[in-house]
CSV table of C-alpha atoms in Angstrom, one decimal:
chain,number,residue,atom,x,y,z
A,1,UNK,CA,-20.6,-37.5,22.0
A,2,UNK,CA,-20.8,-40.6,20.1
A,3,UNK,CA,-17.5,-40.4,18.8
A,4,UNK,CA,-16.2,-40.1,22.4
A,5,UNK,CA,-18.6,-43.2,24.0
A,6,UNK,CA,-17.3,-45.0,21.3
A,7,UNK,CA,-13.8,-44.2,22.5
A,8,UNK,CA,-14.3,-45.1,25.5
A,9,UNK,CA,-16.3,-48.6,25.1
A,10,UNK,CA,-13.2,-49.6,22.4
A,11,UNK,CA,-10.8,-48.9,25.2
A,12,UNK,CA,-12.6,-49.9,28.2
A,13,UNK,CA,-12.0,-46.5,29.8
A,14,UNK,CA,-15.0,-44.5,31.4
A,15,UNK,CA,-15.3,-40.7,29.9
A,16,UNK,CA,-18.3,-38.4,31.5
A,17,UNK,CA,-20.5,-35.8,30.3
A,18,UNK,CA,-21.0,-32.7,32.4
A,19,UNK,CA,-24.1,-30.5,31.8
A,20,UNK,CA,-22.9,-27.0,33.3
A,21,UNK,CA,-25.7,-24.5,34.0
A,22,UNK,CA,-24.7,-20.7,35.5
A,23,UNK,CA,-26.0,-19.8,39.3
A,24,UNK,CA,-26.9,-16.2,39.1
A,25,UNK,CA,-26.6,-15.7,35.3
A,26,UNK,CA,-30.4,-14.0,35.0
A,27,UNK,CA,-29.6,-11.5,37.9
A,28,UNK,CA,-26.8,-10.1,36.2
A,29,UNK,CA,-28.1,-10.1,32.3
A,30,UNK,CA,-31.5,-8.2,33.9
A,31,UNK,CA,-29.2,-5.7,35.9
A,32,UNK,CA,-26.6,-5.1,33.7
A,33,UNK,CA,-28.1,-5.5,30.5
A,34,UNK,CA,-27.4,-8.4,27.4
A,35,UNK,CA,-23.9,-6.8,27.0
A,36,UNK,CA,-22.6,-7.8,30.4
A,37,UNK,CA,-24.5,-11.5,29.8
A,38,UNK,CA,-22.8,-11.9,26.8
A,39,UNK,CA,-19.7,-11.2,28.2
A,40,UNK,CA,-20.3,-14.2,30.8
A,41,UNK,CA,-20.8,-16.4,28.5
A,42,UNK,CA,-17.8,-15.5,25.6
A,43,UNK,CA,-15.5,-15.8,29.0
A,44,UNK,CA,-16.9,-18.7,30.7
A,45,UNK,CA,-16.6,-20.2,27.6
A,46,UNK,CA,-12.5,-19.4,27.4
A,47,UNK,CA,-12.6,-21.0,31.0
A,48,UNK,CA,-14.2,-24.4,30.0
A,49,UNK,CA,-11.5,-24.7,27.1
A,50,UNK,CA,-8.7,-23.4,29.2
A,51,UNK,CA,-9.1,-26.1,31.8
A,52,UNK,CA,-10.0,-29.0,29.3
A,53,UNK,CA,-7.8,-30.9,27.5
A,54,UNK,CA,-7.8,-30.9,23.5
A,55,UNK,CA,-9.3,-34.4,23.5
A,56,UNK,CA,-12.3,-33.2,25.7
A,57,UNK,CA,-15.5,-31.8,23.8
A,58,UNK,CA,-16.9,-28.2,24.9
A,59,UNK,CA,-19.6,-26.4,23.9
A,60,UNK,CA,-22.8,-24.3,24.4
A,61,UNK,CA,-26.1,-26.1,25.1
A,62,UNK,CA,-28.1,-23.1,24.7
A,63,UNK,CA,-28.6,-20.0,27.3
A,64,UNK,CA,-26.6,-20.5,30.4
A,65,UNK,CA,-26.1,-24.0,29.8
A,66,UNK,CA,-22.5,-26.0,28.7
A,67,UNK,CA,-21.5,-28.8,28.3
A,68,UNK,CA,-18.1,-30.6,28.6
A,69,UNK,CA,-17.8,-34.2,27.4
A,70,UNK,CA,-14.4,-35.9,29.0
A,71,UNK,CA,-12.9,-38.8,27.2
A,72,UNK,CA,-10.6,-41.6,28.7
A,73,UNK,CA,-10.8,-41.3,32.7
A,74,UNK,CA,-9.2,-44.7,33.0
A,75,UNK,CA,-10.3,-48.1,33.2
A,76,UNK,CA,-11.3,-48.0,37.2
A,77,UNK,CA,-14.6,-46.5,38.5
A,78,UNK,CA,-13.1,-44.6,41.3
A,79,UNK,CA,-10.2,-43.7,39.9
A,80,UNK,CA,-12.3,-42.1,36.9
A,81,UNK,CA,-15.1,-40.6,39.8
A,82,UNK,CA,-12.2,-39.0,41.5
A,83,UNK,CA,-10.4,-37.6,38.4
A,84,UNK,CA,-14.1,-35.8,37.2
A,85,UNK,CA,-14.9,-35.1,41.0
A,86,UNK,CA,-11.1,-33.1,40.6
A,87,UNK,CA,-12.3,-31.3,37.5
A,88,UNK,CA,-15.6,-30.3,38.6
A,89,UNK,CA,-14.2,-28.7,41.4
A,90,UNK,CA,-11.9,-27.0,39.2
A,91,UNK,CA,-14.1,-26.0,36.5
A,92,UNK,CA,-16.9,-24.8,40.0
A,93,UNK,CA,-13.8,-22.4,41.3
A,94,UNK,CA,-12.6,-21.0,37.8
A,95,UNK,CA,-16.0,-20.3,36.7
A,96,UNK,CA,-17.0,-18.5,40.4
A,97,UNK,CA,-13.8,-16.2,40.2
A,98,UNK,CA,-15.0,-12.5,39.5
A,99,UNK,CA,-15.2,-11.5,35.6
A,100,UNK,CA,-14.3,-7.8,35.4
A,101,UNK,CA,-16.5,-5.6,32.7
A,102,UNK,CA,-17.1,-1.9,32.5
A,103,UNK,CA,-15.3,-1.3,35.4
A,104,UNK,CA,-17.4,-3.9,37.6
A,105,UNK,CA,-16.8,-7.6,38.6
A,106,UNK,CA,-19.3,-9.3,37.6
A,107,UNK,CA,-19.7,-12.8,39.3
A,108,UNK,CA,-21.9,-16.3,38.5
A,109,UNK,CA,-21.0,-19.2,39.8
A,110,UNK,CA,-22.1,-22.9,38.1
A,111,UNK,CA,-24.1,-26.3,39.1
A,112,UNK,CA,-22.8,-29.1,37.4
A,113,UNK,CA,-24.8,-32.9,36.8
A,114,UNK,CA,-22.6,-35.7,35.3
A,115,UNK,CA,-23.3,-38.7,34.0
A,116,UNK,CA,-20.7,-41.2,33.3
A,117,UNK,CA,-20.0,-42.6,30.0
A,118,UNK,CA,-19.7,-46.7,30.3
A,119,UNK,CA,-21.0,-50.0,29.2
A,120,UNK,CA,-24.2,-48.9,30.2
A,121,UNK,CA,-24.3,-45.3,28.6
A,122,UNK,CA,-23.9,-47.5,25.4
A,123,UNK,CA,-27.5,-48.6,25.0
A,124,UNK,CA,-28.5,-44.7,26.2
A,125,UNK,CA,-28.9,-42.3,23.2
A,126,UNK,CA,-27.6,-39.0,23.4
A,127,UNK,CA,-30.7,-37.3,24.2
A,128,UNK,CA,-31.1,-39.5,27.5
A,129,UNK,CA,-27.3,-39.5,27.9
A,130,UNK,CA,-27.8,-35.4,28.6
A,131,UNK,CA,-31.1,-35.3,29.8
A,132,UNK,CA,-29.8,-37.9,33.2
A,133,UNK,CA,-26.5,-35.3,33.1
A,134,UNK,CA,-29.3,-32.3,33.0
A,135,UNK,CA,-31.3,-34.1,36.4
A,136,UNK,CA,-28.2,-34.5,38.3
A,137,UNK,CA,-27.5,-30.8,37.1
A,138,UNK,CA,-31.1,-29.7,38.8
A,139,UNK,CA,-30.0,-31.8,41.9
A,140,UNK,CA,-27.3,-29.6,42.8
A,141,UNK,CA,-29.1,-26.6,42.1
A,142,UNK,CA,-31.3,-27.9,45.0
A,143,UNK,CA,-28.8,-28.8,46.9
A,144,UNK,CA,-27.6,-25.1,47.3
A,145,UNK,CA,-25.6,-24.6,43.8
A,146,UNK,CA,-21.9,-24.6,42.9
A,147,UNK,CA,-21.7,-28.0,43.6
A,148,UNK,CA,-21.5,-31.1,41.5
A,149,UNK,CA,-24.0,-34.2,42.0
A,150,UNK,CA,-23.7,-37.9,39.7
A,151,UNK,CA,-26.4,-39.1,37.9
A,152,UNK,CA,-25.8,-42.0,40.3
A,153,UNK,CA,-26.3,-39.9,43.3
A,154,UNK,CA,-29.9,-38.7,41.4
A,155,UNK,CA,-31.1,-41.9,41.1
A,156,UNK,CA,-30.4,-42.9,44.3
A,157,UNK,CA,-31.9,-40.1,46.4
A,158,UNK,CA,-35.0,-40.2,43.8
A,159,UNK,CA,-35.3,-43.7,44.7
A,160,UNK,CA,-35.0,-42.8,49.0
């Protein structure tokens, strides 16, 4: 992630960090057992790299959790909020279409929190980078799941 912030700040372009966690993950792993889990998370896994580009960074934060880190979104703010709005709501339809196994379909769908990487990510080390990505995350679990929600939006309604 460094790599990529660096990137961007060289450039002046924004890139963003996305901290995906599954919506009904647990439900299935408890009913259909650590196979079927596993096989969630080997195919959301294909997903995430199918609809990133080679550039872009995914990965596996640790159960149900990903990551995708999105490098040069452009120089303009809205124009880079619109391009990650375009590819959450990508990456929230992919990752909600049925998964077949054993003869079932198998569905989960994702919350995601992202946190823009800028001028003022710079000073931010990675740790706090994901953890703001991680409360925007838990945001739109409240808001109802398989939504997306800025760490900008966060702050703001924590501050309301």
């Amino acid at each position: 992630m460094e790599k990529t912030l660096a990137g961007c700040l060289r450039h002046n372009v924004f890139g963003a960090l996305l901290v995906l966690d599954l919506d009904g993950f647990k439900p299935v792993n408890d009913r259909f057992g650590h196979e079927a889990g596993d096989a969630i998370l080997v195919e959301i896994a294909k997903r995430l790299k199918s609809m990133t580009r080679t550039e872009d960074i995914v990965g596996r934060l640790g159960g149900d959790e990903f990551i995708v880190i999105l490098s040069d979104l452009g120089q303009e703010h809205s124009a880079a909020q619109n391009k990650v709005e375009l590819i959450a709501k990508r990456l929230i339809t992919t990752i909600s279409a049925p998964l077949p196994f054993d003869r079932k379909e198998l569905k989960v769908s994702t919350s995601i929190g992202i946190r823009f990487l800028d001028t003022a990510a710079a000073t931010s080390q990675t740790e706090h980078l994901i953890n703001d990505a991680d409360s925007a995350m838990y945001l739109a679990k409240k808001a109802g799941k398989g939504c997306a929600i800025f760490h900008e939006e966060a702050v703001t309604e924590a501050a309301a």
